Amino acid sequence: MSKKDHSDKDKNIFKNYFIHVLPVELGKKRMTLFKTQILNKGGIFVDKLSASNITHIVIEDSVLLDSKRCMKLLNGVDLDGLKVVSTLWLSKCLKESSCVDTKDYEMHFPEKEECFVRMDGKGSSTDSDKKRSNNNCSIDEDGKNAKFVVEYSPPKKLKSVELEKYACTQSSNKGGIGMDYNCQVIAELQKLADAFRSNGDQWRAHGYVKAISAIRAYGSEIKTFEEAQSISGIGAKMAAKICEILEMGTLRKVGEICNNEKNQVMELFTKVWGVGPATAQNWSINGFRTLEDLKTKAHLTNQQKIGLKHFDDIQDRMIREEVEEIGTMVKKAALDIEPRLKVELCGSYRRGKVTCGDVDVLITKPDDICIEILIQIVGQLRETGFITDDLVKIEVNKTHKKYLGLCRLPGANQRYRRLDIFVVPQSEYATALMHYTGSALFNRSIRLLATNKGMSLSEHSLTAGIVREGKDILNDGYILPTPTEESIFTQLELQYRPPEERDH
Ligand code: DCT
Ligand code: MG
């Protein structure tokens, strides 16, 4: 090959590539170098991360390895159809003067289990009890008289156009409860969300979940591309998909991604309690295709055995009356042991859903009662035969304790149901109530909003005055008084949304 041929080829290695290089931890010099090289090699350098034509997002390798941080940096970006790759890929392409396969340099998307842990606040390291006492704060038993001796730093103001982007600032049911517009669109997008989640691509799954939430909140029938694109949280790519569904009734992408054996097997296996995408994938590689294969051939953990044994019951959603009956059983056992406990149903039940996947019970205890009370309650319910199987005996999350298991109401023809019990101290009542009520998307959105206002919200507390430098927290800040859910909204300068409007 002549020198000229070679340099001509070299000029085109990024032909038709629209590349955005995330400026985080790159330094001006490297950034300029990358930009010049991309342009010299026939690529388009895209300045804005929000641009809809991006094909590749390049992220500094050390940043890319920190998936939690990446999720924050890319929050709100529609990642569908584009690649998120390391700077190592870019360097290799430039070094080899050819377009290297991105496969080994793409972002690792966190798995289902990791995601759940994160939303449970395990990632945060602040000790709320310590901070409460450090800041000379006290809340009395019913949470009304909170006293704080702290310096006040006002929350950052966000413009109303910025605020609109957060799902938590919008009601989840603008059309009114039960007004299900855009059912077909939602159903098609949900198929993609499920497929991506089952395959471990939490990012793309989350993108679709967010879009579905925005469409639900829109509250009237979408008729055109322009209308779809005008919805806050829906970009041009998603609007095009919505349009395709409106015109064709289905989405080509659903056919490509969902309707193949591999995906169907992944979706089936990840429905088994305790099975994440990595295990499902392994089983699929081993040639397992059915639940019968798993029962007879797979090596199963105890949780997975229980999940398989009661697969149909766990998949089945229950009506509100059954949730109430189960709640009553738990409440009775709890109050028999300690009458000062407060027992409430949370999760989808509290958000007013017609059917619920499990029963989420929040038990709030006066701060002077030992957290071990949960062991006694579960022990009691096990003894009477109401709790039948333990999935997670007791999990400790700082001041919170959690039990996950299966229960069955007494009497004939009752099904096994998933039961989660959370025990929290009175001083953390409102933030815990909001967290365990959800939805998961609402929680994620309101936490992000708090962070962008210079605050931090978790199931333990709402904190202000945090000083961050990049990833590092330089000052832990101080806990704000939040005796009620309403007060959390007030502190965040948001309009109050009752649980029914948080079903995002
Ligand atoms: N949660 C969260 N993040 C998650 C999962 C859950 O913040 N990734 C919170 C919000 C809801 C609450 O925990 C209970 O969770 P689930 O029972 O899983 O959800 P649900 O909304 O009650 O829905 P379902 O009817 O399916 O139980
Ligand atoms: Mg639930």
Short mmCIF file of N, CA and C in Angstrom, two decimals, residues 249-308:
data_model
loop_
_atom_site.label_atom_id
_atom_site.label_comp_id
_atom_site.label_asym_id
_atom_site.label_seq_id
_atom_site.Cartn_x
_atom_site.Cartn_y
_atom_site.Cartn_z
N GLY A 249 -48.04 -0.08 15.37
CA GLY A 249 -48.62 -0.91 16.45
C GLY A 249 -47.55 -1.66 17.23
N THR A 250 -46.38 -1.80 16.63
CA THR A 250 -45.28 -2.48 17.32
C THR A 250 -43.97 -1.75 17.02
N LEU A 251 -42.90 -2.26 17.62
CA LEU A 251 -41.59 -1.65 17.42
C LEU A 251 -40.67 -2.73 16.84
N ARG A 252 -39.99 -2.38 15.74
CA ARG A 252 -39.09 -3.36 15.10
C ARG A 252 -38.06 -3.88 16.11
N LYS A 253 -37.58 -2.95 16.93
CA LYS A 253 -36.55 -3.29 17.90
C LYS A 253 -37.03 -4.37 18.89
N VAL A 254 -38.31 -4.36 19.20
CA VAL A 254 -38.85 -5.38 20.11
C VAL A 254 -38.68 -6.75 19.47
N GLY A 255 -38.99 -6.81 18.17
CA GLY A 255 -38.84 -8.07 17.44
C GLY A 255 -37.40 -8.55 17.48
N GLU A 256 -36.48 -7.59 17.26
CA GLU A 256 -35.06 -7.98 17.20
C GLU A 256 -34.53 -8.42 18.56
N ILE A 257 -34.92 -7.69 19.58
CA ILE A 257 -34.29 -7.93 20.89
C ILE A 257 -35.05 -8.95 21.76
N CYS A 258 -36.38 -8.86 21.75
CA CYS A 258 -37.14 -9.67 22.71
C CYS A 258 -37.54 -11.04 22.18
N ASN A 259 -37.87 -11.09 20.89
CA ASN A 259 -38.48 -12.33 20.39
C ASN A 259 -37.45 -13.35 19.92
N ASN A 260 -36.45 -13.60 20.73
CA ASN A 260 -35.55 -14.69 20.37
C ASN A 260 -35.35 -15.57 21.60
N GLU A 261 -34.94 -16.80 21.35
CA GLU A 261 -34.91 -17.79 22.44
C GLU A 261 -34.00 -17.33 23.58
N LYS A 262 -32.83 -16.77 23.21
CA LYS A 262 -31.86 -16.40 24.25
C LYS A 262 -32.47 -15.41 25.23
N ASN A 263 -33.13 -14.39 24.67
CA ASN A 263 -33.72 -13.38 25.56
C ASN A 263 -34.85 -13.98 26.38
N GLN A 264 -35.66 -14.83 25.75
CA GLN A 264 -36.77 -15.39 26.51
C GLN A 264 -36.29 -16.26 27.67
N VAL A 265 -35.19 -16.97 27.43
CA VAL A 265 -34.62 -17.80 28.50
C VAL A 265 -34.07 -16.88 29.61
N MET A 266 -33.38 -15.80 29.21
CA MET A 266 -32.83 -14.86 30.21
C MET A 266 -33.96 -14.25 31.04
N GLU A 267 -35.05 -13.85 30.36
CA GLU A 267 -36.17 -13.24 31.10
C GLU A 267 -36.80 -14.24 32.07
N LEU A 268 -36.90 -15.49 31.62
CA LEU A 268 -37.50 -16.52 32.48
C LEU A 268 -36.62 -16.76 33.71
N PHE A 269 -35.32 -16.95 33.48
CA PHE A 269 -34.43 -17.30 34.59
C PHE A 269 -34.29 -16.15 35.60
N THR A 270 -34.24 -14.90 35.10
CA THR A 270 -34.07 -13.78 36.03
C THR A 270 -35.34 -13.49 36.82
N LYS A 271 -36.43 -14.14 36.44
CA LYS A 271 -37.66 -13.99 37.25
C LYS A 271 -37.59 -14.84 38.50
N VAL A 272 -36.69 -15.81 38.51
CA VAL A 272 -36.56 -16.67 39.70
C VAL A 272 -35.91 -15.83 40.80
N TRP A 273 -36.50 -15.83 42.00
CA TRP A 273 -35.97 -14.98 43.08
C TRP A 273 -34.52 -15.36 43.38
N GLY A 274 -33.65 -14.37 43.44
CA GLY A 274 -32.24 -14.64 43.76
C GLY A 274 -31.37 -14.90 42.55
N VAL A 275 -31.95 -14.74 41.35
CA VAL A 275 -31.16 -14.97 40.14
C VAL A 275 -30.93 -13.64 39.40
N GLY A 276 -29.67 -13.30 39.18
CA GLY A 276 -29.33 -12.10 38.42
C GLY A 276 -28.89 -12.47 37.02
N PRO A 277 -28.64 -11.47 36.17
CA PRO A 277 -28.28 -11.73 34.78
C PRO A 277 -27.04 -12.63 34.62
N ALA A 278 -26.05 -12.48 35.51
CA ALA A 278 -24.81 -13.26 35.33
C ALA A 278 -25.10 -14.76 35.50
N THR A 279 -25.86 -15.12 36.56
CA THR A 279 -26.22 -16.53 36.79
C THR A 279 -27.07 -17.05 35.64
N ALA A 280 -28.05 -16.24 35.23
CA ALA A 280 -28.95 -16.66 34.14
C ALA A 280 -28.15 -16.95 32.88
N GLN A 281 -27.21 -16.07 32.62
CA GLN A 281 -26.36 -16.22 31.42
C GLN A 281 -25.55 -17.52 31.49
N ASN A 282 -25.00 -17.79 32.67
CA ASN A 282 -24.23 -19.02 32.87
C ASN A 282 -25.07 -20.25 32.59
N TRP A 283 -26.26 -20.23 33.14
CA TRP A 283 -27.17 -21.37 32.95
C TRP A 283 -27.52 -21.53 31.48
N SER A 284 -27.74 -20.38 30.83
CA SER A 284 -28.09 -20.42 29.42
C SER A 284 -26.92 -21.02 28.61
N ILE A 285 -25.70 -20.61 28.96
CA ILE A 285 -24.50 -21.14 28.26
C ILE A 285 -24.39 -22.65 28.50
N ASN A 286 -24.78 -23.09 29.71
CA ASN A 286 -24.74 -24.53 30.04
C ASN A 286 -25.84 -25.33 29.34
N GLY A 287 -26.66 -24.62 28.57
CA GLY A 287 -27.69 -25.32 27.79
C GLY A 287 -29.03 -25.46 28.50
N PHE A 288 -29.18 -24.85 29.67
CA PHE A 288 -30.48 -24.95 30.36
C PHE A 288 -31.47 -24.01 29.67
N ARG A 289 -32.69 -24.49 29.50
CA ARG A 289 -33.68 -23.68 28.79
C ARG A 289 -34.98 -23.51 29.58
N THR A 290 -35.26 -24.42 30.49
CA THR A 290 -36.56 -24.38 31.18
C THR A 290 -36.36 -24.40 32.69
N LEU A 291 -37.44 -24.11 33.42
CA LEU A 291 -37.36 -24.16 34.88
C LEU A 291 -37.12 -25.60 35.33
N GLU A 292 -37.62 -26.55 34.54
CA GLU A 292 -37.40 -27.96 34.86
C GLU A 292 -35.90 -28.28 34.78
N ASP A 293 -35.23 -27.71 33.75
CA ASP A 293 -33.77 -27.89 33.63
C ASP A 293 -33.10 -27.41 34.90
N LEU A 294 -33.52 -26.24 35.41
CA LEU A 294 -32.89 -25.67 36.61
C LEU A 294 -33.11 -26.60 37.79
N LYS A 295 -34.36 -27.08 37.93
CA LYS A 295 -34.69 -27.94 39.07
C LYS A 295 -33.85 -29.20 39.07
N THR A 296 -33.63 -29.74 37.88
CA THR A 296 -32.97 -31.05 37.83
C THR A 296 -31.46 -30.97 37.62
N LYS A 297 -30.98 -29.89 36.96
CA LYS A 297 -29.56 -29.91 36.59
C LYS A 297 -28.71 -28.79 37.21
N ALA A 298 -29.34 -27.66 37.54
CA ALA A 298 -28.52 -26.51 37.97
C ALA A 298 -28.13 -26.60 39.43
N HIS A 299 -26.97 -25.98 39.75
CA HIS A 299 -26.58 -25.88 41.15
C HIS A 299 -27.28 -24.63 41.71
N LEU A 300 -28.16 -24.81 42.69
CA LEU A 300 -29.00 -23.70 43.16
C LEU A 300 -28.65 -23.30 44.59
N THR A 301 -28.73 -21.99 44.89
CA THR A 301 -28.61 -21.55 46.28
C THR A 301 -29.94 -21.83 46.97
N ASN A 302 -29.96 -21.71 48.28
CA ASN A 302 -31.21 -21.94 49.00
C ASN A 302 -32.31 -20.99 48.56
N GLN A 303 -31.90 -19.72 48.37
CA GLN A 303 -32.89 -18.72 47.93
C GLN A 303 -33.47 -19.11 46.58
N GLN A 304 -32.59 -19.52 45.67
CA GLN A 304 -33.06 -19.89 44.34
C GLN A 304 -33.98 -21.10 44.38
N LYS A 305 -33.66 -22.04 45.30
CA LYS A 305 -34.53 -23.22 45.45
C LYS A 305 -35.93 -22.78 45.85
N ILE A 306 -35.99 -21.86 46.83
CA ILE A 306 -37.30 -21.36 47.28
C ILE A 306 -37.99 -20.61 46.13
N GLY A 307 -37.21 -19.78 45.43
CA GLY A 307 -37.74 -19.01 44.30
C GLY A 307 -38.34 -19.91 43.24
N LEU A 308 -37.68 -21.02 42.99
CA LEU A 308 -38.16 -21.96 41.96
C LEU A 308 -39.40 -22.71 42.43
#
